[in-house]
Each structure stands twice: as structure tokens, then as C-alpha cells.
PDB file of C-alpha atoms and ligand atoms in Angstrom:
ATOM      1  CA  MET A   1       0.000   0.000   0.000  1.00 86.00           C
ATOM      2  CA  ALA A   2       2.879   2.378   0.802  1.00 90.00           C
ATOM      3  CA  ALA A   3       4.356   1.715  -2.655  1.00 93.00           C
ATOM      4  CA  LEU A   4       1.009   2.438  -4.337  1.00 93.00           C
ATOM      5  CA  PHE A   5       0.528   5.557  -2.192  1.00 93.00           C
ATOM      6  CA  VAL A   6       3.850   6.943  -3.493  1.00 93.00           C
ATOM      7  CA  ALA A   7       3.421   5.693  -7.087  1.00 95.00           C
ATOM      8  CA  GLU A   8      -0.064   7.207  -7.511  1.00 94.00           C
ATOM      9  CA  ARG A   9       1.353  10.599  -6.499  1.00 94.00           C
ATOM     10  CA  LEU A  10       4.181  10.312  -9.041  1.00 95.00           C
ATOM     11  CA  ARG A  11       1.962   9.086 -11.915  1.00 96.00           C
ATOM     12  CA  PRO A  12      -1.612  10.272 -11.190  1.00 95.00           C
ATOM     13  CA  LEU A  13      -4.435   8.931 -13.377  1.00 96.00           C
ATOM     14  CA  ARG A  14      -7.034  11.611 -12.459  1.00 95.00           C
ATOM     15  CA  ALA A  15      -6.603  15.224 -11.321  1.00 94.00           C
ATOM     16  CA  ARG A  16      -7.284  15.702  -7.601  1.00 93.00           C
ATOM     17  CA  LYS A  17     -10.119  17.847  -6.236  1.00 92.00           C
ATOM     18  CA  GLU A  18      -8.978  17.745  -2.635  1.00 91.00           C
ATOM     19  CA  PRO A  19      -5.182  17.580  -2.459  1.00 87.00           C
ATOM     20  CA  GLY A  20      -3.434  17.819   0.883  1.00 85.00           C
ATOM     21  CA  ALA A  21      -3.119  15.869   4.082  1.00 93.00           C
ATOM     22  CA  ALA A  22      -6.604  16.524   5.532  1.00 94.00           C
ATOM     23  CA  ARG A  23      -8.346  14.064   3.185  1.00 95.00           C
ATOM     24  CA  VAL A  24      -5.685  11.377   3.723  1.00 96.00           C
ATOM     25  CA  GLY A  25      -5.975  11.755   7.515  1.00 96.00           C
ATOM     26  CA  ARG A  26      -9.776  11.544   7.299  1.00 97.00           C
ATOM     27  CA  ASN A  27      -9.685   8.410   5.136  1.00 97.00           C
ATOM     28  CA  LEU A  28      -7.110   6.740   7.385  1.00 97.00           C
ATOM     29  CA  THR A  29      -9.237   7.503  10.477  1.00 98.00           C
ATOM     30  CA  ILE A  30     -12.365   6.057   8.831  1.00 98.00           C
ATOM     31  CA  GLY A  31     -10.197   3.088   7.741  1.00 97.00           C
ATOM     32  CA  LEU A  32      -8.875   2.533  11.274  1.00 97.00           C
ATOM     33  CA  LEU A  33     -12.426   2.426  12.651  1.00 97.00           C
ATOM     34  CA  ALA A  34     -13.358   0.030   9.836  1.00 96.00           C
ATOM     35  CA  GLY A  35     -10.397  -2.206  10.702  1.00 96.00           C
ATOM     36  CA  ALA A  36     -11.413  -2.249  14.358  1.00 97.00           C
ATOM     37  CA  ALA A  37     -15.021  -3.086  13.400  1.00 96.00           C
ATOM     38  CA  THR A  38     -13.815  -5.926  11.163  1.00 93.00           C
ATOM     39  CA  ALA A  39     -11.659  -7.377  13.941  1.00 93.00           C
ATOM     40  CA  ALA A  40     -14.469  -7.003  16.481  1.00 94.00           C
ATOM     41  CA  SER A  41     -17.042  -8.710  14.236  1.00 92.00           C
ATOM     42  CA  GLU A  42     -15.139 -11.154  11.974  1.00 88.00           C
ATOM     43  CA  ILE A  43     -12.997 -12.796  14.682  1.00 89.00           C
ATOM     44  CA  PRO A  44     -15.851 -13.788  17.029  1.00 92.00           C
ATOM     45  CA  LEU A  45     -18.235 -14.540  14.145  1.00 93.00           C
ATOM     46  CA  VAL A  46     -16.507 -16.027  11.106  1.00 93.00           C
ATOM     47  CA  ALA A  47     -14.086 -18.387  12.917  1.00 91.00           C
ATOM     48  CA  PRO A  48     -16.839 -20.067  15.023  1.00 93.00           C
ATOM     49  CA  VAL A  49     -19.104 -20.334  11.958  1.00 95.00           C
ATOM     50  CA  GLN A  50     -16.196 -21.911  10.056  1.00 94.00           C
ATOM     51  CA  ALA A  51     -15.660 -24.437  12.877  1.00 93.00           C
ATOM     52  CA  LEU A  52     -19.394 -25.173  13.005  1.00 93.00           C
ATOM     53  CA  ALA A  53     -19.531 -25.731   9.216  1.00 93.00           C
ATOM     54  CA  GLU A  54     -16.501 -28.060   9.387  1.00 91.00           C
ATOM     55  CA  ARG A  55     -17.947 -30.110  12.264  1.00 93.00           C
ATOM     56  CA  GLY A  56     -21.389 -30.383  10.679  1.00 90.00           C
ATOM     57  CA  ARG A  57     -20.001 -30.811   7.113  1.00 90.00           C
ATOM     58  CA  LEU A  58     -22.202 -27.909   6.056  1.00 92.00           C
ATOM     59  CA  GLY A  59     -22.139 -25.973   2.810  1.00 93.00           C
ATOM     60  CA  LEU A  60     -22.454 -26.685  -0.907  1.00 94.00           C
ATOM     61  CA  LEU A  61     -18.857 -27.760  -1.565  1.00 94.00           C
ATOM     62  CA  ARG A  62     -18.843 -30.244   1.335  1.00 91.00           C
ATOM     63  CA  ARG A  63     -21.937 -31.924  -0.148  1.00 89.00           C
ATOM     64  CA  LEU A  64     -20.171 -32.590  -3.467  1.00 89.00           C
ATOM     65  CA  ALA A  65     -17.532 -35.295  -3.781  1.00 85.00           C
ATOM     66  CA  LEU A  66     -14.907 -33.198  -5.537  1.00 90.00           C
ATOM     67  CA  PRO A  67     -11.121 -33.531  -5.784  1.00 93.00           C
ATOM     68  CA  ARG A  68      -9.408 -31.028  -3.465  1.00 92.00           C
ATOM     69  CA  PRO A  69      -7.893 -28.773  -6.199  1.00 94.00           C
ATOM     70  CA  LEU A  70     -11.324 -28.362  -7.813  1.00 95.00           C
ATOM     71  CA  ARG A  71     -12.902 -27.638  -4.418  1.00 94.00           C
ATOM     72  CA  ILE A  72     -10.321 -24.890  -3.798  1.00 96.00           C
ATOM     73  CA  VAL A  73     -10.898 -23.283  -7.226  1.00 97.00           C
ATOM     74  CA  LEU A  74     -14.684 -23.454  -6.914  1.00 97.00           C
ATOM     75  CA  GLY A  75     -14.551 -22.081  -3.352  1.00 97.00           C
ATOM     76  CA  PHE A  76     -12.422 -19.146  -4.528  1.00 98.00           C
ATOM     77  CA  LEU A  77     -14.734 -18.409  -7.472  1.00 98.00           C
ATOM     78  CA  LEU A  78     -17.908 -18.656  -5.385  1.00 98.00           C
ATOM     79  CA  LEU A  79     -16.494 -16.302  -2.711  1.00 98.00           C
ATOM     80  CA  ASP A  80     -15.625 -13.762  -5.387  1.00 98.00           C
ATOM     81  CA  TYR A  81     -18.940 -14.120  -7.226  1.00 98.00           C
ATOM     82  CA  THR A  82     -21.057 -13.756  -4.090  1.00 98.00           C
ATOM     83  CA  LEU A  83     -19.055 -10.616  -3.220  1.00 98.00           C
ATOM     84  CA  TYR A  84     -20.096  -9.217  -6.616  1.00 98.00           C
ATOM     85  CA  LEU A  85     -23.735  -9.848  -5.615  1.00 98.00           C
ATOM     86  CA  TRP A  86     -23.176  -8.230  -2.198  1.00 98.00           C
ATOM     87  CA  HIS A  87     -21.631  -5.136  -3.813  1.00 98.00           C
ATOM     88  CA  TRP A  88     -24.575  -4.923  -6.249  1.00 97.00           C
ATOM     89  CA  LEU A  89     -26.958  -5.161  -3.298  1.00 97.00           C
ATOM     90  CA  ASN A  90     -25.078  -2.347  -1.531  1.00 97.00           C
ATOM     91  CA  HIS A  91     -26.015  -0.118  -4.460  1.00 96.00           C
ATOM     92  CA  HIS A  92     -29.658  -1.192  -4.748  1.00 95.00           C
ATOM     93  CA  SER A  93     -30.838  -1.585  -1.146  1.00 95.00           C
ATOM     94  CA  PRO A  94     -31.553   1.900   0.312  1.00 94.00           C
ATOM     95  CA  ARG A  95     -30.440   0.777   3.794  1.00 95.00           C
ATOM     96  CA  LEU A  96     -27.135  -0.722   2.609  1.00 97.00           C
ATOM     97  CA  TRP A  97     -26.494   2.244   0.298  1.00 96.00           C
ATOM     98  CA  ARG A  98     -26.533   4.632   3.297  1.00 96.00           C
ATOM     99  CA  PHE A  99     -23.425   2.813   4.576  1.00 97.00           C
ATOM    100  CA  HIS A 100     -21.736   2.111   1.224  1.00 97.00           C
ATOM    101  CA  ALA A 101     -22.239   5.759   0.152  1.00 97.00           C
ATOM    102  CA  VAL A 102     -19.699   6.788   2.830  1.00 97.00           C
ATOM    103  CA  HIS A 103     -17.100   5.027   0.660  1.00 98.00           C
ATOM    104  CA  HIS A 104     -18.406   6.634  -2.538  1.00 97.00           C
ATOM    105  CA  ILE A 105     -18.712  10.274  -1.377  1.00 97.00           C
ATOM    106  CA  ASP A 106     -14.914  10.642  -1.263  1.00 96.00           C
ATOM    107  CA  LEU A 107     -14.204  13.511  -3.675  1.00 96.00           C
ATOM    108  CA  ASP A 108     -11.107  11.783  -5.032  1.00 96.00           C
ATOM    109  CA  LEU A 109     -10.287   8.166  -5.638  1.00 96.00           C
ATOM    110  CA  ASP A 110      -6.952   6.722  -4.547  1.00 96.00           C
ATOM    111  CA  SER A 111      -5.451   3.948  -2.421  1.00 96.00           C
ATOM    112  CA  THR A 112      -6.752   5.602   0.788  1.00 96.00           C
ATOM    113  CA  THR A 113     -10.336   5.357  -0.570  1.00 97.00           C
ATOM    114  CA  GLY A 114      -9.728   1.595  -0.479  1.00 96.00           C
ATOM    115  CA  LEU A 115      -9.674   1.884   3.327  1.00 96.00           C
ATOM    116  CA  ARG A 116     -12.498   4.404   3.592  1.00 97.00           C
ATOM    117  CA  PHE A 117     -15.406   2.108   4.505  1.00 97.00           C
ATOM    118  CA  HIS A 118     -17.927   2.930   7.211  1.00 98.00           C
ATOM    119  CA  PHE A 119     -17.528   0.674  10.258  1.00 97.00           C
ATOM    120  CA  GLY A 120     -21.207  -0.253   9.894  1.00 97.00           C
ATOM    121  CA  GLU A 121     -20.678  -1.494   6.338  1.00 97.00           C
ATOM    122  CA  LEU A 122     -17.807  -3.718   7.453  1.00 96.00           C
ATOM    123  CA  THR A 123     -19.808  -5.083  10.390  1.00 96.00           C
ATOM    124  CA  LEU A 124     -22.603  -6.025   7.963  1.00 96.00           C
ATOM    125  CA  ALA A 125     -19.951  -7.448   5.619  1.00 96.00           C
ATOM    126  CA  ALA A 126     -18.742  -9.726   8.445  1.00 95.00           C
ATOM    127  CA  LEU A 127     -22.285 -11.128   8.776  1.00 95.00           C
ATOM    128  CA  PHE A 128     -22.296 -11.649   5.025  1.00 97.00           C
ATOM    129  CA  ARG A 129     -18.863 -13.354   5.240  1.00 96.00           C
ATOM    130  CA  ALA A 130     -20.228 -15.790   7.835  1.00 96.00           C
ATOM    131  CA  ALA A 131     -23.133 -16.591   5.480  1.00 96.00           C
ATOM    132  CA  GLN A 132     -20.675 -17.157   2.614  1.00 97.00           C
ATOM    133  CA  VAL A 133     -18.638 -19.596   4.738  1.00 95.00           C
ATOM    134  CA  LEU A 134     -21.740 -21.471   5.834  1.00 95.00           C
ATOM    135  CA  LEU A 135     -23.470 -21.695   2.447  1.00 96.00           C
ATOM    136  CA  ILE A 136     -20.462 -22.239   0.176  1.00 97.00           C
ATOM    137  CA  GLY A 137     -18.674 -24.633   2.542  1.00 95.00           C
ATOM    138  CA  VAL A 138     -15.286 -23.117   1.703  1.00 95.00           C
ATOM    139  CA  ASP A 139     -12.262 -24.288   3.723  1.00 92.00           C
ATOM    140  CA  ARG A 140     -10.342 -21.805   5.853  1.00 92.00           C
ATOM    141  CA  GLU A 141      -7.148 -21.877   3.720  1.00 94.00           C
ATOM    142  CA  THR A 142      -9.083 -20.915   0.555  1.00 96.00           C
ATOM    143  CA  LEU A 143     -10.930 -18.196   2.481  1.00 96.00           C
ATOM    144  CA  ARG A 144      -7.642 -16.791   3.792  1.00 95.00           C
ATOM    145  CA  LEU A 145      -6.035 -16.825   0.327  1.00 97.00           C
ATOM    146  CA  TRP A 146      -9.038 -15.078  -1.247  1.00 97.00           C
ATOM    147  CA  GLN A 147      -9.222 -12.465   1.538  1.00 96.00           C
ATOM    148  CA  GLN A 148      -5.518 -11.647   1.237  1.00 96.00           C
ATOM    149  CA  LEU A 149      -5.731 -11.241  -2.546  1.00 97.00           C
ATOM    150  CA  LEU A 150      -8.925  -9.222  -2.114  1.00 97.00           C
ATOM    151  CA  VAL A 151      -7.273  -6.707   0.237  1.00 95.00           C
ATOM    152  CA  PHE A 152      -4.456  -6.224  -2.265  1.00 95.00           C
ATOM    153  CA  SER A 153      -6.933  -5.923  -5.157  1.00 97.00           C
ATOM    154  CA  VAL A 154      -9.103  -3.372  -3.302  1.00 97.00           C
ATOM    155  CA  VAL A 155      -6.162  -1.061  -2.551  1.00 95.00           C
ATOM    156  CA  PHE A 156      -4.832  -1.521  -6.117  1.00 96.00           C
ATOM    157  CA  HIS A 157      -8.061  -0.855  -8.032  1.00 97.00           C
ATOM    158  CA  HIS A 158      -8.918   2.190  -5.919  1.00 97.00           C
ATOM    159  CA  SER A 159      -5.467   3.652  -6.550  1.00 97.00           C
ATOM    160  CA  ASN A 160      -4.964   6.719  -8.721  1.00 96.00           C
ATOM    161  CA  LEU A 161      -2.056   5.102 -10.534  1.00 96.00           C
ATOM    162  CA  GLU A 162      -1.794   5.635 -14.274  1.00 96.00           C
ATOM    163  CA  LEU A 163      -0.818   2.338 -15.881  1.00 96.00           C
ATOM    164  CA  PRO A 164       0.018   1.963 -19.583  1.00 96.00           C
ATOM    165  CA  VAL A 165      -3.342   1.759 -21.396  1.00 95.00           C
ATOM    166  CA  GLU A 166      -2.608  -1.445 -23.301  1.00 96.00           C
ATOM    167  CA  GLY A 167      -1.177  -3.230 -20.247  1.00 96.00           C
ATOM    168  CA  GLU A 168      -4.200  -2.240 -18.153  1.00 96.00           C
ATOM    169  CA  ARG A 169      -6.573  -3.360 -20.909  1.00 96.00           C
ATOM    170  CA  ARG A 170      -4.995  -6.828 -20.800  1.00 96.00           C
ATOM    171  CA  LEU A 171      -5.025  -6.924 -16.995  1.00 97.00           C
ATOM    172  CA  ALA A 172      -8.724  -5.983 -16.990  1.00 96.00           C
ATOM    173  CA  MET A 173      -9.529  -9.161 -18.925  1.00 96.00           C
ATOM    174  CA  LEU A 174      -8.937 -11.012 -15.647  1.00 97.00           C
ATOM    175  CA  PHE A 175      -8.719  -8.507 -12.795  1.00 98.00           C
ATOM    176  CA  VAL A 176     -10.360  -5.256 -11.658  1.00 98.00           C
ATOM    177  CA  THR A 177      -8.110  -2.298 -12.529  1.00 97.00           C
ATOM    178  CA  PRO A 178      -7.923   1.413 -11.524  1.00 97.00           C
ATOM    179  CA  ARG A 179      -9.576   2.740 -14.711  1.00 97.00           C
ATOM    180  CA  MET A 180     -12.330   0.111 -14.508  1.00 97.00           C
ATOM    181  CA  HIS A 181     -13.146   0.905 -10.883  1.00 97.00           C
ATOM    182  CA  GLY A 182     -12.820   4.652 -11.484  1.00 97.00           C
ATOM    183  CA  ILE A 183     -15.919   4.412 -13.705  1.00 97.00           C
ATOM    184  CA  HIS A 184     -17.812   2.751 -10.820  1.00 98.00           C
ATOM    185  CA  HIS A 185     -16.997   5.773  -8.604  1.00 97.00           C
ATOM    186  CA  SER A 186     -18.508   8.240 -11.086  1.00 96.00           C
ATOM    187  CA  THR A 187     -21.289  10.645 -10.038  1.00 95.00           C
ATOM    188  CA  ARG A 188     -23.320   9.427 -13.062  1.00 95.00           C
ATOM    189  CA  THR A 189     -25.745   6.636 -12.151  1.00 93.00           C
ATOM    190  CA  ASP A 190     -25.283   4.768 -15.424  1.00 92.00           C
ATOM    191  CA  GLU A 191     -21.532   4.631 -14.703  1.00 95.00           C
ATOM    192  CA  THR A 192     -21.852   3.825 -10.970  1.00 95.00           C
ATOM    193  CA  ASN A 193     -24.178   0.947 -11.858  1.00 95.00           C
ATOM    194  CA  ALA A 194     -21.317  -0.819 -13.615  1.00 96.00           C
ATOM    195  CA  ASN A 195     -18.106  -2.605 -12.637  1.00 97.00           C
ATOM    196  CA  TYR A 196     -19.208  -4.159  -9.329  1.00 98.00           C
ATOM    197  CA  SER A 197     -16.476  -6.844  -9.351  1.00 97.00           C
ATOM    198  CA  SER A 198     -13.827  -6.601  -6.627  1.00 97.00           C
ATOM    199  CA  LEU A 199     -11.097  -9.064  -7.638  1.00 98.00           C
ATOM    200  CA  LEU A 200     -11.887 -11.023 -10.821  1.00 98.00           C
ATOM    201  CA  SER A 201     -13.545  -8.946 -13.559  1.00 97.00           C
ATOM    202  CA  VAL A 202     -15.382 -11.939 -15.075  1.00 97.00           C
ATOM    203  CA  TRP A 203     -18.564 -11.317 -13.017  1.00 98.00           C
ATOM    204  CA  ASP A 204     -19.225  -7.973 -14.704  1.00 98.00           C
ATOM    205  CA  ARG A 205     -18.746  -9.659 -18.100  1.00 97.00           C
ATOM    206  CA  LEU A 206     -21.224 -12.392 -17.168  1.00 97.00           C
ATOM    207  CA  HIS A 207     -23.826  -9.882 -15.956  1.00 97.00           C
ATOM    208  CA  ALA A 208     -23.230  -7.393 -18.805  1.00 95.00           C
ATOM    209  CA  SER A 209     -22.380  -4.740 -16.190  1.00 96.00           C
ATOM    210  CA  LEU A 210     -18.847  -4.166 -17.494  1.00 96.00           C
ATOM    211  CA  ARG A 211     -17.958  -0.682 -18.780  1.00 96.00           C
ATOM    212  CA  LEU A 212     -14.523   0.218 -20.053  1.00 95.00           C
ATOM    213  CA  ASP A 213     -15.662   2.863 -22.548  1.00 92.00           C
ATOM    214  CA  VAL A 214     -15.547   5.961 -20.301  1.00 95.00           C
ATOM    215  CA  PRO A 215     -12.349   8.074 -20.435  1.00 94.00           C
ATOM    216  CA  GLN A 216     -11.117   8.939 -16.923  1.00 93.00           C
ATOM    217  CA  ALA A 217     -10.897  12.640 -17.830  1.00 93.00           C
ATOM    218  CA  THR A 218     -14.711  12.704 -18.192  1.00 95.00           C
ATOM    219  CA  VAL A 219     -15.368  10.915 -14.872  1.00 95.00           C
ATOM    220  CA  THR A 220     -16.340  13.071 -11.881  1.00 95.00           C
ATOM    221  CA  ILE A 221     -15.628  11.054  -8.735  1.00 97.00           C
ATOM    222  CA  GLY A 222     -18.217  11.071  -5.944  1.00 96.00           C
ATOM    223  CA  VAL A 223     -21.958  11.116  -5.285  1.00 96.00           C
ATOM    224  CA  PRO A 224     -24.197  13.932  -6.604  1.00 95.00           C
ATOM    225  CA  GLY A 225     -24.845  16.568  -3.934  1.00 94.00           C
ATOM    226  CA  PHE A 226     -21.590  15.890  -2.035  1.00 95.00           C
ATOM    227  CA  SER A 227     -19.182  18.344  -3.610  1.00 93.00           C
ATOM    228  CA  THR A 228     -17.246  20.117  -0.847  1.00 93.00           C
ATOM    229  CA  PRO A 229     -14.806  18.856   1.823  1.00 93.00           C
ATOM    230  CA  GLU A 230     -17.449  19.866   4.435  1.00 93.00           C
ATOM    231  CA  ASP A 231     -19.933  17.448   2.801  1.00 95.00           C
ATOM    232  CA  VAL A 232     -17.495  14.572   3.325  1.00 95.00           C
ATOM    233  CA  SER A 233     -15.872  15.596   6.639  1.00 95.00           C
ATOM    234  CA  LEU A 234     -15.145  12.950   9.282  1.00 96.00           C
ATOM    235  CA  ILE A 235     -18.271  13.703  11.329  1.00 96.00           C
ATOM    236  CA  ALA A 236     -20.490  14.078   8.237  1.00 96.00           C
ATOM    237  CA  SER A 237     -19.190  10.765   6.878  1.00 96.00           C
ATOM    238  CA  LEU A 238     -19.514   8.738  10.085  1.00 97.00           C
ATOM    239  CA  SER A 239     -23.014  10.056  10.833  1.00 96.00           C
ATOM    240  CA  LEU A 240     -24.289   9.763   7.242  1.00 96.00           C
ATOM    241  CA  PRO A 241     -25.965   6.320   7.577  1.00 96.00           C
ATOM    242  CA  PHE A 242     -27.846   7.415  10.706  1.00 96.00           C
ATOM    243  CA  ARG A 243     -29.563  10.575   9.418  1.00 92.00           C
ATOM    244  CA  PRO A 244     -32.077  11.010   6.628  1.00 90.00           C
ATOM    245  CA  ASP A 245     -30.393  12.617   3.654  1.00 92.00           C
ATOM    246  CA  PRO A 246     -32.277  13.267   0.393  1.00 92.00           C
ATOM    247  CA  ARG A 247     -28.993  13.144  -1.522  1.00 93.00           C
ATOM    248  CA  LEU A 248     -28.849   9.389  -0.855  1.00 92.00           C
ATOM    249  CA  ARG A 249     -32.212   8.638  -2.462  1.00 89.00           C
ATOM    250  CA  LEU A 250     -31.704   5.890  -5.049  1.00 85.00           C
ATOM    251  CA  PRO A 251     -33.241   6.471  -8.487  1.00 77.00           C
ATOM    252  CA  THR A 252     -36.286   4.299  -9.201  1.00 74.00           C
ATOM    253  CA  ALA A 253     -36.140   1.615 -11.906  1.00 72.00           C
ATOM    254  CA  ALA A 254     -38.488   3.733 -14.069  1.00 71.00           C
ATOM    255  CA  ALA A 255     -36.195   6.791 -13.739  1.00 71.00           C
ATOM    256  CA  LEU A 256     -33.186   4.669 -14.705  1.00 70.00           C
ATOM    257  CA  ARG A 257     -35.069   3.320 -17.740  1.00 71.00           C
ATOM    258  CA  ARG A 258     -36.040   6.861 -18.782  1.00 72.00           C
ATOM    259  CA  ARG A 259     -32.413   7.972 -18.470  1.00 67.00           C
ATOM    260  CA  SER A 260     -31.082   5.076 -20.541  1.00 63.00           C
ATOM    261  CA  ASP A 261     -33.801   5.638 -23.185  1.00 66.00           C
ATOM    262  CA  GLY A 262     -32.723   9.296 -23.314  1.00 59.00           C
ATOM    263  CA  ALA A 263     -29.075   8.220 -23.653  1.00 53.00           C
ATOM    264  CA  ASP A 264     -30.011   5.803 -26.470  1.00 46.00           C
ATOM    265  CA  ALA A 265     -31.956   8.513 -28.278  1.00 44.00           C
ATOM    266  CA  SER A 266     -29.150  11.060 -28.033  1.00 39.00           C
TER     267      SER A 266
HETATM  268 ZN1   ZN B 301     -19.653   0.594  -4.882  1.00 95.90          ZN
END
């Protein structure tokens, strides 16, 4: 992460709206709280659920008589696919969006945004992780491997590092990349509702939610209505899920259809 933090400042992909140390300090503080929430919820929850699933031979993969290498690959793929579904749900459930929006209102996108998750979102994510372990029946080594790669991927694809276009295009055939995820952090709904994958990019291809056709120079990072550092301050960010805020209203399906019809016509 330190290497990416330096590299993205030497070769920035997008111009910054909020340069300076205040934003970095704010994101690191939100990230520290998120880390504490993960430790406080995952450790007492996921490990016991894993032990319970092992003892009771619970979960899809334990029901199938598969060779171990295939079980590992399938476990990895199912963890990553279900995370795609969870991320999609975070954008379509009004309650979950209140928490996930704290990540999206950051005015810039870089490696520190990869830590900027509300502690409530990561507590809910720990519950989801326990459900993944129980339903998929993934073993703890595969879970650990996937989680470690996921952390690296999250910091990498949030980074503001300009990679060579052709190299990134090839990388995006398999993995989520900075340009690909930059489109997901756009203020435009049709761009936010794309690129939900977090590690492997295949899930967006399968669901036709992949967009690689938006130049980064045309992307405005953030959520409409949150445009100043005061809108995204530490207190405003941490309290956001707990107060009604009209700026977090999700567009209805009919409004989205109207917008895409308008885009098609233009
Ligand atoms: Zn998102």
C-alpha cells in the first residue's frame, strides 16, 4: 500500500479535487475504525461459523464429492462471485447504500479510498462473510487466500495510478483495474451501476455490467450533492448512515429506464 501511495502521487491517473493531508488523515481515520469493526465482528463470528460448518459438514462444496484442487478453485470463485452480488446489493438496497455511500462520497479516488469504509458497512460485511462460509462450505485456507488477494486488489483498483493503457486493458480481462473501478466511482448513475467486481472482472462480463468505454478525464468522482470537503468531513461521513439525507435517495427503476432511453436517443 505504501508503494502504491507513493506511485499514484508520481503518476496520477485523475486530477485531484482535494489535495493535501486533511483528506488522507480523514480516510485513514475512517479506515482505522473500519479495521477495528472488522476485527471485532469477523474474529468472534466467522471463525466459530467456520468451525461449526466443518464439524457439521455444512455448505455446498462439502456436499459434493470433488477432488481437493477443484474444491479450492470453486470455493475461490464462489467467494468472489457472491461478493459481486453483495456489492450490487449495496447499491440497490436503500439501507445498505446509506453505509456504502460513505465510501463513494470521497471527492477523489486513490489507495486511501480503499480503506475508507464505514464501520457499519464492514460489520454487515462480516455477517455476510459468515453466510458465505456457511453456504459455500469453503475451507479456511481458501478463504484466507481469497481475503488476502482481495485486500491487495481493493487497494490496487482504488489507486490513482496511471498504468500503460494497453497493459491495463490486458489486466482488466482477468482482474479489476484502476480505470475500470474509477468508472464505478462516477457521479453518473449509469456509470456507478457498472463494474461491481472486486477481484476477478469476469462477473461484470457475465452480468453485462462491465464498462470500459468511459475516459477517466470525463469521470467526476463522488456522489451527486456531495461536492465540498465539508460534505465529506469525518463527522459528516460517520453520521451519514444514521440521518435522513435526500442526496442518498436511489433512483427508481423507471427513472433509470427513462435515463437510458434518453441516452439511447441522443
Ligand atoms: Zn460501490
